[in-house]
JSON list of C-alpha atoms in Angstrom, two decimals:
[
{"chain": "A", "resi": 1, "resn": "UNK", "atom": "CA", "xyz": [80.69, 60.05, 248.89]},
{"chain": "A", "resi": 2, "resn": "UNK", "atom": "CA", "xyz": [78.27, 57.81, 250.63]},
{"chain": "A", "resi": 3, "resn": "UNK", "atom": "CA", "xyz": [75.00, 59.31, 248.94]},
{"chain": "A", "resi": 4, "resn": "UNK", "atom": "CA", "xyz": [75.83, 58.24, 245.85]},
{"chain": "A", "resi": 5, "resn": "UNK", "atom": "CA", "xyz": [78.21, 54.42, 246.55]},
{"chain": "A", "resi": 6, "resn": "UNK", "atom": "CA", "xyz": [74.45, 52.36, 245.56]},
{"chain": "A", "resi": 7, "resn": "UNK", "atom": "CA", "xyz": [74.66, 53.82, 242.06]},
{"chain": "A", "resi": 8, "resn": "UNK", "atom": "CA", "xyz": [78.42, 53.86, 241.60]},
{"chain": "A", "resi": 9, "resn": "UNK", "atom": "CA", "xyz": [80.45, 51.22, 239.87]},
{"chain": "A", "resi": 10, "resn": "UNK", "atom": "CA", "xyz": [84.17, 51.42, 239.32]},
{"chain": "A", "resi": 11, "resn": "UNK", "atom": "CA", "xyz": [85.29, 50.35, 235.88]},
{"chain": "A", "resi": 12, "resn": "UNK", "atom": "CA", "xyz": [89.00, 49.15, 235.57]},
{"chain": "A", "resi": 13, "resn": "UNK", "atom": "CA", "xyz": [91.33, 50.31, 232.57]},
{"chain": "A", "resi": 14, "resn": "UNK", "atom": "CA", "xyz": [91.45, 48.47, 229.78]},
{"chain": "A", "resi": 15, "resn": "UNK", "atom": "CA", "xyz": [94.59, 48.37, 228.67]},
{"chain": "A", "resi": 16, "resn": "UNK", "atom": "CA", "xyz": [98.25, 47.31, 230.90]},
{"chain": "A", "resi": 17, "resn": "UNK", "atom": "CA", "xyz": [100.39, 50.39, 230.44]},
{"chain": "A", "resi": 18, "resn": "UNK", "atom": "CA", "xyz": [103.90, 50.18, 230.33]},
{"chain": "A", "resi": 19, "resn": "UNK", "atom": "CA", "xyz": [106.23, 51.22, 233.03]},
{"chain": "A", "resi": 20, "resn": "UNK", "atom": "CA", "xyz": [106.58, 55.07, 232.05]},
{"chain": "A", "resi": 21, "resn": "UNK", "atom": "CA", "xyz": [110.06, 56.04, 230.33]},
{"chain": "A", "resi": 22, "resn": "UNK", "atom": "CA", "xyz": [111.57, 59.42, 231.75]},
{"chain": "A", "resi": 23, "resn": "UNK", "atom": "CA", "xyz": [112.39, 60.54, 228.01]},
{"chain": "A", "resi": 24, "resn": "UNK", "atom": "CA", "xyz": [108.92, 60.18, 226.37]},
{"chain": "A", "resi": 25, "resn": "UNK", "atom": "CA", "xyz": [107.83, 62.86, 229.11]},
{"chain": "A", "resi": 26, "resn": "UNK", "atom": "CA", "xyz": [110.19, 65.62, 227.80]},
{"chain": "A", "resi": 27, "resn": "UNK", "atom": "CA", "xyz": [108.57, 67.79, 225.54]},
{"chain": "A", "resi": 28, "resn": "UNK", "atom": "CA", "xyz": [108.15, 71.54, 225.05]},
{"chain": "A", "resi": 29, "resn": "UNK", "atom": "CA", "xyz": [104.15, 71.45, 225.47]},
{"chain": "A", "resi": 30, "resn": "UNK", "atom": "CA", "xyz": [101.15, 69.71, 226.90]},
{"chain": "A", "resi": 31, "resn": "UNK", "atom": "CA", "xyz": [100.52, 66.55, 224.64]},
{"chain": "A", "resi": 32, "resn": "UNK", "atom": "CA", "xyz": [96.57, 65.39, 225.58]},
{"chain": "A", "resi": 33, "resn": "UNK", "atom": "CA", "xyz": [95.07, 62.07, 224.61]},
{"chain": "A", "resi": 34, "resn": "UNK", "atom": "CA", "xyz": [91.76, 60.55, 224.08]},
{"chain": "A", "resi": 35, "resn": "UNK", "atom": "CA", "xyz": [91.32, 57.01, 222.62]},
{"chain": "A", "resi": 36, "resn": "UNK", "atom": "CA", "xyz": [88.49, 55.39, 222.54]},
{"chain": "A", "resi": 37, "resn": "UNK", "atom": "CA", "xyz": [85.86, 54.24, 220.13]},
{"chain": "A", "resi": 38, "resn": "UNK", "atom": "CA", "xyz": [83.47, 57.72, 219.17]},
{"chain": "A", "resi": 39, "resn": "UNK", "atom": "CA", "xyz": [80.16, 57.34, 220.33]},
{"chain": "A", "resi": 40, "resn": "UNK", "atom": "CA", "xyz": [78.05, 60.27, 221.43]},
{"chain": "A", "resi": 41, "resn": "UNK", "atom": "CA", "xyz": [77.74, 59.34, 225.07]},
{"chain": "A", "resi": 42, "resn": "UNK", "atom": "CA", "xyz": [81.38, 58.55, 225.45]},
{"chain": "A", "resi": 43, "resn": "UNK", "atom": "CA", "xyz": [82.19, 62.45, 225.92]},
{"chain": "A", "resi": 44, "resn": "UNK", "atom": "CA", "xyz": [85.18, 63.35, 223.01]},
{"chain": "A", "resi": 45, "resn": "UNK", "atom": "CA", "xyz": [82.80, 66.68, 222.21]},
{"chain": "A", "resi": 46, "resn": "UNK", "atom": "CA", "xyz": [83.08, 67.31, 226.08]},
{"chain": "A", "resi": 47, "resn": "UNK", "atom": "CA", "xyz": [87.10, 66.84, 225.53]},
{"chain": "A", "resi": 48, "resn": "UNK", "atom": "CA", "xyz": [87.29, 69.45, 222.99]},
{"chain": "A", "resi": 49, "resn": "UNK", "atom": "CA", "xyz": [85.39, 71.79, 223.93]},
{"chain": "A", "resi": 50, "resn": "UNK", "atom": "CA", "xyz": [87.56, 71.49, 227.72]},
{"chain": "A", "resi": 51, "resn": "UNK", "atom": "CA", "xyz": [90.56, 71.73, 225.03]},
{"chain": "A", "resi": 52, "resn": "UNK", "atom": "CA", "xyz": [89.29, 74.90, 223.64]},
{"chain": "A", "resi": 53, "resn": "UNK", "atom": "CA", "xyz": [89.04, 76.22, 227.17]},
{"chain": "A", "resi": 54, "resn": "UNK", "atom": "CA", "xyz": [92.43, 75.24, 227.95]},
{"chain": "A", "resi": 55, "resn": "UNK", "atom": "CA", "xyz": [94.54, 76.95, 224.77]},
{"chain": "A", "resi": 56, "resn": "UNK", "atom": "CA", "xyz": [93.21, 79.90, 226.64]},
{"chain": "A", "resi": 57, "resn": "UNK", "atom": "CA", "xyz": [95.87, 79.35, 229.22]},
{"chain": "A", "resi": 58, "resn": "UNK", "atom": "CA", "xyz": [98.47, 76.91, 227.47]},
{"chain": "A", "resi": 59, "resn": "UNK", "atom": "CA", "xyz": [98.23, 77.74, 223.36]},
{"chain": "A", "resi": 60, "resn": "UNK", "atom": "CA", "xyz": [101.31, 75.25, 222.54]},
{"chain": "A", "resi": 61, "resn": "UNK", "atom": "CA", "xyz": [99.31, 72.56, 224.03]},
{"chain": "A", "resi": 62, "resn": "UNK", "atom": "CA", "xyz": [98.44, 69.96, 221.71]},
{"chain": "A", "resi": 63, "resn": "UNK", "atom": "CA", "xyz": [95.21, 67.19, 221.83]},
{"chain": "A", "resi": 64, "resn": "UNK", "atom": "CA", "xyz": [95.69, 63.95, 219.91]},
{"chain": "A", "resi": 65, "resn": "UNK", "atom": "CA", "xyz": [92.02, 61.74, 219.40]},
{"chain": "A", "resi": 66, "resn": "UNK", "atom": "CA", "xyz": [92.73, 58.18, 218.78]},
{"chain": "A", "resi": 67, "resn": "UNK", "atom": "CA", "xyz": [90.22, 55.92, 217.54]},
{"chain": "A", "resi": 68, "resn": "UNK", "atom": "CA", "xyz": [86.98, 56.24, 214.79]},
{"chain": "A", "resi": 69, "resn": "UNK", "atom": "CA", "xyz": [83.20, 55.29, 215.43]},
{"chain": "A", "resi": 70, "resn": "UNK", "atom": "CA", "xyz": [80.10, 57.02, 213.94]},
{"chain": "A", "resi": 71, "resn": "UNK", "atom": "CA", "xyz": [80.64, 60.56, 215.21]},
{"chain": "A", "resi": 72, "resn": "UNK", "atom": "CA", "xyz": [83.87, 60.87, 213.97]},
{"chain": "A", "resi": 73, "resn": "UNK", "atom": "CA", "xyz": [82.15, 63.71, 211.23]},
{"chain": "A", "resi": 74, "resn": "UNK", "atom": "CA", "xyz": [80.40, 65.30, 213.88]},
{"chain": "A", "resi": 75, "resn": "UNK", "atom": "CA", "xyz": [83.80, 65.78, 216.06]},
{"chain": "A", "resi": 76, "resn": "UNK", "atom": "CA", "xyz": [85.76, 66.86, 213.14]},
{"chain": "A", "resi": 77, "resn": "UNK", "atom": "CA", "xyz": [83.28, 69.73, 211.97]},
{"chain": "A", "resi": 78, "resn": "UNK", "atom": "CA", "xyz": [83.27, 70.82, 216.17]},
{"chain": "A", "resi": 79, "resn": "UNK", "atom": "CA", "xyz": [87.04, 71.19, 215.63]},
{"chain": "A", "resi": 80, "resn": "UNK", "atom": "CA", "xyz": [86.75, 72.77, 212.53]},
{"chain": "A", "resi": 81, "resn": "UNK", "atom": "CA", "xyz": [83.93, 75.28, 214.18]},
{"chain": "A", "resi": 82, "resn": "UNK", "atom": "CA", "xyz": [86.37, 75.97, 217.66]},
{"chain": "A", "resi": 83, "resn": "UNK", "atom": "CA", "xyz": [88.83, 76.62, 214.56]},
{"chain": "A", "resi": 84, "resn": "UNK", "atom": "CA", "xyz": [91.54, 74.15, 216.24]},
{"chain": "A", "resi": 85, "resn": "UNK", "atom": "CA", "xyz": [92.39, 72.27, 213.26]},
{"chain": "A", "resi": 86, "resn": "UNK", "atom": "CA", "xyz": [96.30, 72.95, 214.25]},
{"chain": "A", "resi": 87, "resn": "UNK", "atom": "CA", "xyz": [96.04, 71.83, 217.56]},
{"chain": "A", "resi": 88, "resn": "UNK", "atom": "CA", "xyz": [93.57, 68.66, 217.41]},
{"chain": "A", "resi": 89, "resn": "UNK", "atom": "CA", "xyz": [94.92, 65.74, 215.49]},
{"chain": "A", "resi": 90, "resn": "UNK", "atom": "CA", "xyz": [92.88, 62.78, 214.61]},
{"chain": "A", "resi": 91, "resn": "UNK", "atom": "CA", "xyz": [95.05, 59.85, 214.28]},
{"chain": "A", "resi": 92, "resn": "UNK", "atom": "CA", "xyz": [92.66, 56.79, 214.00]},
{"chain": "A", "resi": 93, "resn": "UNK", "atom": "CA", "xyz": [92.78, 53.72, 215.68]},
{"chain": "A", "resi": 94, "resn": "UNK", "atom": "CA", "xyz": [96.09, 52.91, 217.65]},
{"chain": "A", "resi": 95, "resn": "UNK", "atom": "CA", "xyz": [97.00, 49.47, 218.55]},
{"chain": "A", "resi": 96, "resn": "UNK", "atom": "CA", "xyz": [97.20, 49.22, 222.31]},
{"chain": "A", "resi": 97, "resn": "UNK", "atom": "CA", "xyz": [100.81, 48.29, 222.39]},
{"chain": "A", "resi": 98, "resn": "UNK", "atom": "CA", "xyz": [101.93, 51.55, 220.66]},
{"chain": "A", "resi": 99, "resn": "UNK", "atom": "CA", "xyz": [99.78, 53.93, 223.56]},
{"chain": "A", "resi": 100, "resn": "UNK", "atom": "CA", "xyz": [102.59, 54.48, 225.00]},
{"chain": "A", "resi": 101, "resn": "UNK", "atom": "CA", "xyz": [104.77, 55.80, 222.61]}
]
């Protein structure tokens, strides 16, 4: 996308993941994660309200939001609202050597 290359930037992951093991990846349904620290611009109400939209197609799918900051209250009363308490699970902050697992 030329139009926009002056205004892009590419930012790099910030964590090394682990080579992926074959037998964490079996499970029954769609396990989602977001992990970061919860700040209003970083987009976690954006990822649950695109969560909502997808237990439309895949209800056993399941959303796991790692991390805390200041709008932790305000995401927690959004789930509470999209009444996905079952299906969203806060888990607080994860030490980047357990991501993986």
């Amino acid at each position: 996308m030329p139009e926009i290359k002056s205004r892009s930037s590419v930012i790099y992951n910030g964590l090394e993941m682990p080579p992926l093991n074959p037998a964490l990846l079996a499970f029954e349904a769609p396990r989602l994660l977001c992990l970061g620290r919860f700040l209003d611009w970083k987009g976690f109400d954006l990822a649950i309200s695109a969560f909502a939209t997808l237990q439309e197609r895949f209800p056993q799918a399941r959303l796991m939001i790692a991390g805390d900051g200041p709008e932790k209250p305000n995401l927690e009363q959004q789930v509470v609202e999209l009444e996905l308490n079952d299906r969203i699970e806060f888990t607080g902050w994860i030490a980047p050597d357990e991501v993986a697992t």
